Short mmCIF file of C-alpha atoms and ligand atoms in Angstrom, two decimals:
data_model
loop_
_atom_site.label_atom_id
_atom_site.label_comp_id
_atom_site.label_asym_id
_atom_site.label_seq_id
_atom_site.Cartn_x
_atom_site.Cartn_y
_atom_site.Cartn_z
CA MET A 1 1.23 16.23 27.73
CA SER A 2 3.41 16.07 30.80
CA PRO A 3 6.73 17.86 30.53
CA VAL A 4 10.04 16.04 30.61
CA HIS A 5 11.40 16.18 34.11
CA SER A 6 14.03 14.79 36.43
CA ALA A 7 16.34 13.63 33.67
CA PRO A 8 19.57 12.01 34.87
CA THR A 9 21.42 15.33 34.51
CA ASP A 10 24.92 14.14 33.58
CA GLY A 11 24.08 11.64 30.82
CA ARG A 12 24.74 8.71 33.14
CA ALA A 13 22.40 6.21 34.62
CA GLY A 14 21.16 7.13 38.10
CA ALA A 15 22.19 5.41 41.33
CA ARG A 16 19.51 2.72 41.26
CA SER A 17 20.26 1.80 37.65
CA ARG A 18 23.97 1.61 38.40
CA GLU A 19 23.30 -0.66 41.36
CA LEU A 20 21.07 -2.93 39.27
CA PHE A 21 23.63 -3.01 36.47
CA ALA A 22 26.35 -4.05 38.90
CA ALA A 23 24.10 -6.88 40.11
CA ALA A 24 23.13 -7.81 36.55
CA GLN A 25 26.76 -8.21 35.55
CA ARG A 26 27.26 -10.87 38.21
CA THR A 27 24.71 -13.28 36.71
CA ILE A 28 24.08 -12.11 33.12
CA PRO A 29 26.93 -11.83 30.56
CA GLY A 30 27.67 -8.11 30.31
CA GLY A 31 24.58 -7.45 32.41
CA VAL A 32 22.29 -7.57 29.38
CA ASN A 33 20.26 -10.17 27.52
CA SER A 34 21.10 -8.68 24.12
CA PRO A 35 24.43 -6.95 23.43
CA VAL A 36 22.92 -3.83 21.82
CA ARG A 37 21.56 -2.83 25.23
CA ALA A 38 25.02 -2.40 26.75
CA TYR A 39 26.63 1.02 26.55
CA LYS A 40 30.06 -0.22 25.44
CA SER A 41 30.41 2.15 22.49
CA VAL A 42 28.99 5.25 24.18
CA GLY A 43 30.34 4.79 27.70
CA GLY A 44 28.59 4.64 31.05
CA ASP A 45 25.95 2.25 32.33
CA PRO A 46 22.54 1.72 30.74
CA PRO A 47 19.56 3.15 32.60
CA PHE A 48 17.18 0.39 33.76
CA VAL A 49 13.66 0.90 32.48
CA ARG A 50 10.79 0.43 34.86
CA ARG A 51 7.85 1.26 32.62
CA ALA A 52 6.89 2.92 29.36
CA ASN A 53 3.88 4.75 27.99
CA GLY A 54 3.29 6.56 24.70
CA PRO A 55 6.57 8.18 23.57
CA TYR A 56 8.20 7.91 27.01
CA VAL A 57 10.15 5.45 29.13
CA TRP A 58 10.67 5.89 32.86
CA THR A 59 13.85 4.64 34.46
CA GLU A 60 14.36 3.01 37.85
CA ASP A 61 15.69 6.43 38.90
CA ASP A 62 12.39 8.08 37.92
CA ALA A 63 13.78 9.90 34.93
CA GLN A 64 11.22 10.42 32.17
CA LEU A 65 12.86 10.04 28.79
CA ILE A 66 11.58 10.63 25.24
CA ASP A 67 12.16 7.26 23.59
CA TYR A 68 13.51 6.87 20.04
CA VAL A 69 14.46 3.22 20.54
CA GLY A 70 10.83 2.06 20.54
CA THR A 71 11.93 -1.35 21.82
CA TRP A 72 14.14 -1.49 18.69
CA GLY A 73 11.24 -1.04 16.30
CA PRO A 74 8.02 -2.69 17.49
CA ALA A 75 6.50 0.29 19.33
CA ILE A 76 5.00 2.06 16.29
CA LEU A 77 1.77 2.76 18.23
CA GLY A 78 3.71 4.09 21.22
CA HIS A 79 4.23 2.09 24.39
CA ALA A 80 1.38 0.36 26.20
CA HIS A 81 -1.32 1.26 23.69
CA PRO A 82 -4.55 0.66 25.66
CA GLU A 83 -6.24 -1.51 23.00
CA VAL A 84 -3.16 -3.72 22.67
CA VAL A 85 -2.77 -4.06 26.43
CA GLU A 86 -6.45 -4.95 26.77
CA ALA A 87 -6.20 -7.62 24.05
CA VAL A 88 -3.17 -9.14 25.80
CA ALA A 89 -4.91 -9.16 29.18
CA ARG A 90 -8.01 -10.77 27.69
CA ALA A 91 -5.94 -13.46 25.96
CA ALA A 92 -3.89 -14.13 29.09
CA ARG A 93 -7.02 -14.76 31.16
CA ASP A 94 -7.92 -17.56 28.75
CA GLY A 95 -4.60 -19.35 29.20
CA LEU A 96 -1.05 -18.50 28.24
CA SER A 97 -0.27 -21.27 25.78
CA PHE A 98 -1.95 -24.39 24.40
CA GLY A 99 0.36 -25.76 21.73
CA ALA A 100 -2.75 -26.36 19.66
CA PRO A 101 -4.27 -24.40 16.76
CA THR A 102 -6.19 -21.25 17.71
CA ARG A 103 -8.55 -18.82 15.99
CA GLY A 104 -6.11 -15.93 16.48
CA GLU A 105 -3.48 -17.64 14.35
CA VAL A 106 -5.89 -17.87 11.42
CA GLU A 107 -6.88 -14.23 11.82
CA ILE A 108 -3.31 -12.93 11.97
CA ALA A 109 -2.18 -15.14 9.07
CA GLU A 110 -5.05 -13.85 6.90
CA ARG A 111 -4.26 -10.29 7.85
CA ILE A 112 -0.53 -10.62 7.20
CA CYS A 113 -1.15 -12.30 3.83
CA GLU A 114 -3.52 -9.50 2.89
CA MET A 115 -1.22 -6.65 4.02
CA VAL A 116 2.17 -7.88 2.71
CA PRO A 117 2.22 -7.92 -1.12
CA SER A 118 4.59 -10.92 -1.48
CA MET A 119 2.28 -13.04 0.68
CA ARG A 120 -0.96 -12.27 -1.19
CA GLY A 121 -2.22 -15.59 -2.44
CA GLY A 122 0.65 -17.20 -0.57
CA MET A 123 1.23 -18.50 2.93
CA VAL A 124 2.87 -17.50 6.20
CA ARG A 125 4.30 -19.41 9.17
CA LEU A 126 4.62 -17.83 12.64
CA CYS A 127 7.67 -18.28 14.87
CA ASN A 128 9.08 -16.46 17.91
CA SER A 129 11.69 -13.99 16.68
CA GLY A 130 13.20 -12.32 13.66
CA THR A 131 16.19 -14.63 13.96
CA GLU A 132 13.98 -17.69 13.62
CA ALA A 133 12.18 -16.10 10.67
CA THR A 134 15.31 -15.44 8.59
CA MET A 135 16.94 -18.74 9.54
CA SER A 136 13.80 -20.65 8.54
CA ALA A 137 13.14 -18.70 5.34
CA LEU A 138 16.64 -19.50 4.11
CA ARG A 139 16.22 -23.17 4.96
CA VAL A 140 13.01 -23.18 2.93
CA ALA A 141 14.71 -21.38 0.03
CA ARG A 142 17.47 -23.99 0.07
CA GLY A 143 14.95 -26.81 0.21
CA PHE A 144 12.92 -25.30 -2.62
CA THR A 145 15.84 -24.65 -4.98
CA GLY A 146 18.07 -27.58 -4.02
CA ARG A 147 20.94 -25.05 -3.92
CA GLU A 148 23.11 -24.24 -0.90
CA LYS A 149 24.63 -20.78 -1.23
CA ILE A 150 23.07 -17.62 0.11
CA VAL A 151 23.99 -13.99 -0.51
CA LYS A 152 23.83 -11.16 2.02
CA THR A 153 25.05 -7.59 1.98
CA ASP A 154 27.77 -6.02 4.16
CA GLY A 155 26.48 -4.41 7.34
CA ALA A 156 22.97 -5.85 7.13
CA TYR A 157 21.75 -7.74 10.18
CA HIS A 158 19.46 -10.72 9.81
CA GLY A 159 19.51 -12.11 13.34
CA HIS A 160 22.10 -14.30 15.02
CA ALA A 161 21.91 -17.61 13.14
CA ASP A 162 25.41 -19.00 12.41
CA MET A 163 25.23 -18.62 8.64
CA LEU A 164 24.18 -14.98 8.90
CA LEU A 165 26.80 -13.74 11.37
CA VAL A 166 29.12 -12.61 8.61
CA ALA A 167 29.84 -8.88 8.27
CA ALA A 168 26.68 -8.33 10.30
CA GLY A 169 25.37 -4.94 11.39
CA SER A 170 23.60 -3.84 14.58
CA GLY A 171 25.37 -4.95 17.79
CA ALA A 172 28.04 -6.83 15.82
CA ALA A 173 28.87 -3.58 14.01
CA THR A 174 28.81 -1.55 17.22
CA LEU A 175 31.19 -3.92 18.96
CA GLY A 176 33.41 -4.23 15.88
CA ILE A 177 32.92 -8.01 15.72
CA PRO A 178 33.41 -9.08 12.08
CA GLY A 179 31.70 -12.41 12.56
CA SER A 180 31.40 -14.37 15.77
CA ALA A 181 33.49 -16.88 17.65
CA GLY A 182 31.81 -20.27 17.74
CA VAL A 183 30.63 -20.17 14.14
CA PRO A 184 32.16 -23.12 12.25
CA LYS A 185 33.93 -22.22 9.01
CA ASN A 186 31.92 -24.85 7.19
CA VAL A 187 28.67 -23.11 8.10
CA VAL A 188 29.66 -19.78 6.57
CA VAL A 189 31.46 -20.96 3.42
CA ASP A 190 28.10 -20.88 1.68
CA THR A 191 27.39 -17.29 2.73
CA LEU A 192 28.50 -14.89 0.00
CA LEU A 193 28.91 -11.18 0.63
CA VAL A 194 28.45 -8.12 -1.53
CA PRO A 195 28.39 -4.43 -0.59
CA TRP A 196 24.95 -2.90 -0.09
CA ASN A 197 23.64 -0.80 -2.98
CA ASP A 198 26.26 -2.11 -5.44
CA ILE A 199 24.14 -3.67 -8.19
CA ASP A 200 27.18 -4.35 -10.40
CA ALA A 201 28.82 -6.48 -7.69
CA MET A 202 25.55 -8.35 -7.24
CA ALA A 203 25.14 -8.87 -11.00
CA GLU A 204 28.70 -10.16 -11.31
CA LEU A 205 28.25 -12.60 -8.43
CA ILE A 206 24.99 -13.90 -9.87
CA ALA A 207 26.51 -14.22 -13.35
CA ARG A 208 29.38 -16.26 -11.90
CA GLN A 209 27.59 -18.39 -9.28
CA GLY A 210 23.87 -17.90 -9.79
CA HIS A 211 23.24 -21.59 -10.44
CA GLU A 212 24.51 -22.40 -6.92
CA ILE A 213 22.65 -19.60 -5.11
CA ALA A 214 19.44 -20.50 -3.28
CA ALA A 215 18.61 -17.04 -1.97
CA VAL A 216 19.60 -13.41 -1.81
CA ILE A 217 18.54 -11.88 1.50
CA ILE A 218 18.53 -8.12 2.00
CA GLU A 219 17.11 -5.48 4.28
CA PRO A 220 15.24 -3.49 1.58
CA VAL A 221 15.95 -0.38 3.64
CA VAL A 222 18.92 -1.21 5.82
CA GLY A 223 18.30 -0.25 9.43
CA ASN A 224 21.12 -2.09 11.14
CA MET A 225 24.09 0.07 10.12
CA GLY A 226 21.97 3.12 10.75
CA CYS A 227 19.26 3.86 8.21
CA VAL A 228 20.64 3.41 4.68
CA PRO A 229 18.00 3.45 1.93
CA PRO A 230 18.36 1.61 -1.38
CA ARG A 231 19.70 3.61 -4.31
CA PRO A 232 17.01 4.39 -6.89
CA GLY A 233 16.56 1.34 -9.12
CA TYR A 234 18.57 -1.03 -6.92
CA LEU A 235 15.63 -3.12 -5.70
CA GLU A 236 14.05 -3.26 -9.16
CA ARG A 237 17.27 -4.48 -10.78
CA LEU A 238 17.87 -7.01 -7.98
CA ARG A 239 14.37 -8.36 -8.59
CA GLU A 240 15.13 -8.87 -12.30
CA LEU A 241 18.53 -10.48 -11.69
CA THR A 242 17.29 -12.97 -9.09
CA ALA A 243 14.17 -13.89 -11.10
CA ALA A 244 16.26 -14.57 -14.20
CA ALA A 245 18.62 -16.83 -12.22
CA GLY A 246 15.91 -18.77 -10.35
CA ILE A 247 17.14 -17.36 -7.03
CA VAL A 248 14.67 -16.85 -4.18
CA LEU A 249 14.68 -13.15 -3.28
CA VAL A 250 14.07 -12.67 0.44
CA PHE A 251 13.23 -9.27 1.82
CA ASP A 252 14.08 -9.23 5.51
CA GLU A 253 11.37 -6.83 6.67
CA VAL A 254 11.73 -7.63 10.36
CA MET A 255 12.36 -3.92 10.91
CA THR A 256 10.62 -2.32 7.92
CA GLY A 257 7.49 -4.50 7.83
CA PHE A 258 4.35 -2.52 8.80
CA ARG A 259 6.68 0.43 9.53
CA LEU A 260 7.47 1.94 6.14
CA SER A 261 3.94 1.40 4.91
CA ARG A 262 1.03 -0.95 5.53
CA GLY A 263 2.80 -3.48 3.30
CA GLY A 264 6.36 -2.61 4.35
CA ALA A 265 9.27 -1.57 2.13
CA GLN A 266 8.06 -3.83 -0.69
CA GLU A 267 4.83 -1.85 -0.98
CA ARG A 268 6.61 1.48 -0.61
CA TYR A 269 9.07 0.71 -3.41
CA GLY A 270 6.72 -1.43 -5.50
CA VAL A 271 9.09 -4.39 -5.66
CA THR A 272 7.75 -7.81 -4.66
CA PRO A 273 10.18 -10.43 -3.35
CA ASP A 274 9.52 -14.18 -3.35
CA MET A 275 9.68 -14.44 0.44
CA THR A 276 9.45 -11.98 3.32
CA THR A 277 10.57 -12.25 6.92
CA LEU A 278 8.79 -10.31 9.67
CA GLY A 279 9.30 -9.64 13.36
CA LYS A 280 9.18 -6.63 15.68
CA ILE A 281 5.88 -4.83 14.80
CA VAL A 282 4.17 -8.12 13.83
CA GLY A 283 4.29 -9.02 17.54
CA GLY A 284 3.23 -5.59 18.81
CA GLY A 285 5.90 -5.78 21.53
CA MET A 286 5.57 -9.51 22.19
CA PRO A 287 7.95 -12.16 20.77
CA VAL A 288 6.64 -13.01 17.30
CA GLY A 289 8.39 -13.63 14.01
CA ALA A 290 6.94 -14.74 10.68
CA TYR A 291 8.11 -15.84 7.28
CA GLY A 292 6.15 -16.44 4.16
CA GLY A 293 5.61 -15.73 0.50
CA ARG A 294 4.91 -17.61 -2.69
CA ARG A 295 2.61 -20.58 -2.25
CA ASP A 296 4.81 -22.96 -4.27
CA ILE A 297 7.77 -22.13 -2.02
CA MET A 298 5.85 -22.29 1.27
CA GLN A 299 4.41 -25.66 0.30
CA CYS A 300 7.90 -27.03 1.06
CA VAL A 301 7.35 -26.40 4.79
CA ALA A 302 6.49 -29.36 7.05
CA PRO A 303 3.96 -30.91 7.46
CA LEU A 304 3.06 -30.05 3.83
CA GLY A 305 6.59 -30.57 2.56
CA PRO A 306 10.06 -31.82 3.48
CA VAL A 307 11.58 -28.69 5.11
CA TYR A 308 11.33 -29.04 8.89
CA GLN A 309 10.67 -26.03 11.12
CA ALA A 310 8.80 -26.01 14.42
CA GLY A 311 8.21 -24.19 17.72
CA THR A 312 6.62 -25.09 21.06
CA LEU A 313 5.46 -21.50 21.59
CA SER A 314 4.99 -20.52 17.92
CA GLY A 315 1.67 -18.75 17.41
CA ASN A 316 1.38 -18.21 21.17
CA PRO A 317 -2.11 -16.84 21.86
CA VAL A 318 -1.00 -13.92 24.04
CA ALA A 319 1.70 -12.83 21.59
CA VAL A 320 -0.69 -13.21 18.67
CA ALA A 321 -3.29 -11.05 20.46
CA ALA A 322 -0.72 -8.23 20.72
CA GLY A 323 0.35 -8.60 17.09
CA LEU A 324 -3.13 -8.95 15.66
CA THR A 325 -4.44 -5.91 17.54
CA THR A 326 -1.42 -3.85 16.45
CA LEU A 327 -1.90 -4.78 12.79
CA ALA A 328 -5.65 -4.13 13.01
CA LEU A 329 -5.03 -0.65 14.43
CA LEU A 330 -2.47 0.15 11.71
CA ASP A 331 -4.94 -1.06 9.10
CA ARG A 332 -7.90 0.85 10.55
CA ASP A 333 -6.04 4.13 10.82
CA PRO A 334 -2.90 4.04 8.67
CA PRO A 335 -0.48 6.49 10.36
CA TYR A 336 2.16 6.45 7.64
CA ALA A 337 1.68 9.88 6.05
CA GLU A 338 1.58 11.55 9.45
CA LEU A 339 4.62 9.59 10.73
CA GLU A 340 6.50 10.63 7.61
CA ARG A 341 5.69 14.30 8.13
CA ARG A 342 6.80 14.26 11.76
CA THR A 343 9.97 12.30 11.04
CA ALA A 344 10.87 14.74 8.26
CA LYS A 345 10.35 17.61 10.68
CA LEU A 346 12.68 15.98 13.21
CA CYS A 347 15.31 14.96 10.66
CA ASP A 348 15.35 18.37 8.94
CA GLY A 349 15.41 20.11 12.30
CA LEU A 350 18.40 18.07 13.47
CA GLY A 351 20.24 18.76 10.21
CA ALA A 352 19.68 22.50 10.57
CA LEU A 353 20.90 22.43 14.19
CA ALA A 354 24.04 20.49 13.25
CA ALA A 355 24.79 23.06 10.54
CA ARG A 356 24.26 25.91 13.00
CA HIS A 357 26.64 24.31 15.50
CA GLY A 358 29.21 23.46 12.83
CA LEU A 359 29.02 19.69 13.40
CA PRO A 360 29.51 17.15 10.61
CA TRP A 361 26.10 15.57 9.98
CA SER A 362 24.60 13.39 7.31
CA GLY A 363 20.94 12.65 7.97
CA THR A 364 19.13 9.68 6.41
CA ARG A 365 15.44 8.96 6.65
CA VAL A 366 12.80 6.67 5.21
CA GLY A 367 9.29 6.84 6.62
CA SER A 368 9.60 6.82 10.41
CA MET A 369 13.20 5.49 10.49
CA LEU A 370 16.08 7.95 10.73
CA THR A 371 19.79 8.24 11.50
CA GLY A 372 22.11 11.19 11.91
CA PHE A 373 25.61 10.09 10.91
CA PHE A 374 28.38 12.27 12.31
CA GLN A 375 30.14 12.87 9.01
CA THR A 376 29.76 15.09 5.95
CA GLY A 377 29.72 12.39 3.25
CA GLU A 378 26.63 10.72 1.88
CA VAL A 379 25.96 7.27 3.37
CA TRP A 380 25.02 4.56 0.86
CA ASN A 381 26.76 1.49 2.30
CA TYR A 382 28.59 0.05 5.31
CA ASP A 383 31.99 1.53 4.40
CA ASP A 384 30.36 4.96 4.20
CA ALA A 385 28.62 4.45 7.55
CA LYS A 386 31.88 3.44 9.20
CA ARG A 387 33.44 6.80 8.30
CA SER A 388 31.25 8.42 10.97
CA ASP A 389 32.86 9.99 14.03
CA THR A 390 31.67 7.48 16.64
CA ALA A 391 33.38 9.35 19.49
CA MET A 392 31.37 12.43 18.57
CA PHE A 393 28.23 10.30 18.41
CA GLY A 394 29.03 9.03 21.93
CA ALA A 395 29.33 12.59 23.23
CA TYR A 396 26.07 13.59 21.53
CA PHE A 397 24.34 10.49 22.88
CA ARG A 398 25.37 11.31 26.48
CA GLU A 399 24.33 14.97 26.10
CA MET A 400 20.93 13.90 24.75
CA LEU A 401 20.41 11.43 27.57
CA ALA A 402 21.29 14.17 30.05
CA ARG A 403 18.52 16.25 28.44
CA GLY A 404 15.92 13.49 28.66
CA VAL A 405 16.19 11.89 25.21
CA TYR A 406 16.76 8.16 24.98
CA LEU A 407 18.54 7.18 21.75
CA ALA A 408 19.91 3.81 20.68
CA PRO A 409 23.44 3.65 22.16
CA SER A 410 25.19 3.28 18.80
CA GLN A 411 25.89 5.29 15.67
CA PHE A 412 24.93 2.19 13.67
CA GLU A 413 21.27 1.97 14.65
CA ALA A 414 18.15 3.64 13.30
CA GLY A 415 15.86 5.79 15.43
CA PHE A 416 12.11 5.17 15.32
CA LEU A 417 9.10 7.41 15.72
CA SER A 418 5.72 6.25 16.95
CA ILE A 419 2.30 7.83 16.53
CA ALA A 420 2.67 9.03 20.13
CA HIS A 421 5.60 11.28 19.12
CA ASP A 422 3.53 14.38 18.42
CA ASP A 423 4.75 17.81 17.35
CA GLU A 424 5.29 18.89 20.92
CA VAL A 425 7.50 15.86 21.64
CA ILE A 426 9.49 16.57 18.48
CA GLU A 427 9.95 20.21 19.46
CA GLN A 428 11.17 19.11 22.91
CA THR A 429 13.59 16.74 21.19
CA LEU A 430 14.91 19.51 18.94
CA ALA A 431 15.38 21.81 21.95
CA ALA A 432 17.37 19.05 23.66
CA ALA A 433 19.43 18.50 20.50
CA ASP A 434 20.20 22.22 20.31
CA GLY A 435 21.72 22.08 23.79
CA ALA A 436 23.42 18.74 23.18
CA MET A 437 25.03 19.87 19.95
CA ALA A 438 26.17 23.13 21.52
CA ALA A 439 27.89 21.11 24.25
CA VAL A 440 29.47 18.73 21.72
CA ALA A 441 30.70 21.65 19.62
CA ALA A 442 32.13 23.43 22.66
CA ALA A 443 34.10 20.32 23.65
CA ARG A 444 35.71 19.83 20.21
C1 PLP B 501 15.87 -7.17 14.56
C2 PLP B 501 16.16 -7.79 13.25
C3 PLP B 501 16.34 -9.17 13.10
C4 PLP B 501 16.39 -10.11 14.27
O1 PLP B 501 15.18 -10.17 14.95
P1 PLP B 501 15.18 -10.75 16.48
O2 PLP B 501 13.75 -10.75 16.84
O3 PLP B 501 16.03 -9.81 17.26
O4 PLP B 501 15.77 -12.11 16.41
C5 PLP B 501 16.48 -9.69 11.83
N1 PLP B 501 16.47 -8.88 10.76
C6 PLP B 501 16.32 -7.55 10.85
C7 PLP B 501 16.30 -6.71 9.62
C8 PLP B 501 16.18 -6.95 12.10
O5 PLP B 501 16.07 -5.62 12.19
#
């Protein structure tokens, strides 16, 4: 294991990254192709990444950083896993895209339907992103039920489709954007909102309007306002309520799928939704999304049924090779118990350090997802999460970056471990956090 070296010392991007970011801002809005990558809420310029391997990324300024972003979730095997890279190279040599059916699509569909409980005996359709998956799943749910309203929870993020950009988490939360400009009022009038983890609010809404509701979509473990697990019994009760009202329950497992267990959050909690959306890990670092579930519902999808959804590059052979190899490796050697142990060690260690340095800290963790909220209260929903001291998070973030640890640049994001984050990497991270927290405490 090579030691961390030549970190960018002051928590800022190095000279080459700053130069590239200046150039990027001239031709790309904000210099980034997805808003979460900008450093608006933590200050400074983002380091530009040149390459990544295992638990590390290397910047254009040659800083080696321990990575807890994991390309926002997909990198559960660590970066550039040799078997995944080899599968991609092999697929690429045979042609990048055909727009015709391929063997790989059958293999990945069979594997997904076997691994994800709600798709067993059901069907799955591949697309190119998590956004496409959630957007399409809700269209199918509307087509299936003949109803138009959908329900989402405050602070959850389901991609950037118009109807879902209401009280959305992730980058929208970080930038304090309640919805988005450019979304017509008429598109969001059918999106109903309830607080996360409030089963009474959900029950009341369903009692009042259940007959008009096509789908309830949730992140079964929310990752996009930081990691906020479901309260005990919440998922079970939601399952009963939606089943009784004929509402399609959609688990958005774009983040949690293949991360929290082989079968995602639904397997971990033993609650089976009607439909599931996937992304991130299912593409193994390439752009893949998927949605699927009950056979009677998925039979509505064209060309079998009347709900149209399509994609020129859907099921792309190179992307499928990355996803299929990733899923096969997770299946062959399930890393979940070991990931859980290491993540607990990191989360507990961070909590102990925060206590020692007298910093407010509320740690949440499920499987290999974790967040340290800078506050003393428990975090069970978006309002709770927003009580965090984001200025203090910003200071901590910069101190960690200065010590060679690359975190998501927002209090409202989860951190991710990969199987490449071994005990030594975690100990290096805790040593960095000790120094970072001491500096934050000294500056208070
Ligand atoms: C990342 C994410 C999405 C959006 O996926 P993209 O591939 O970025 O479009 C949707 N839902 C959840 C829960 C996510 O974490």
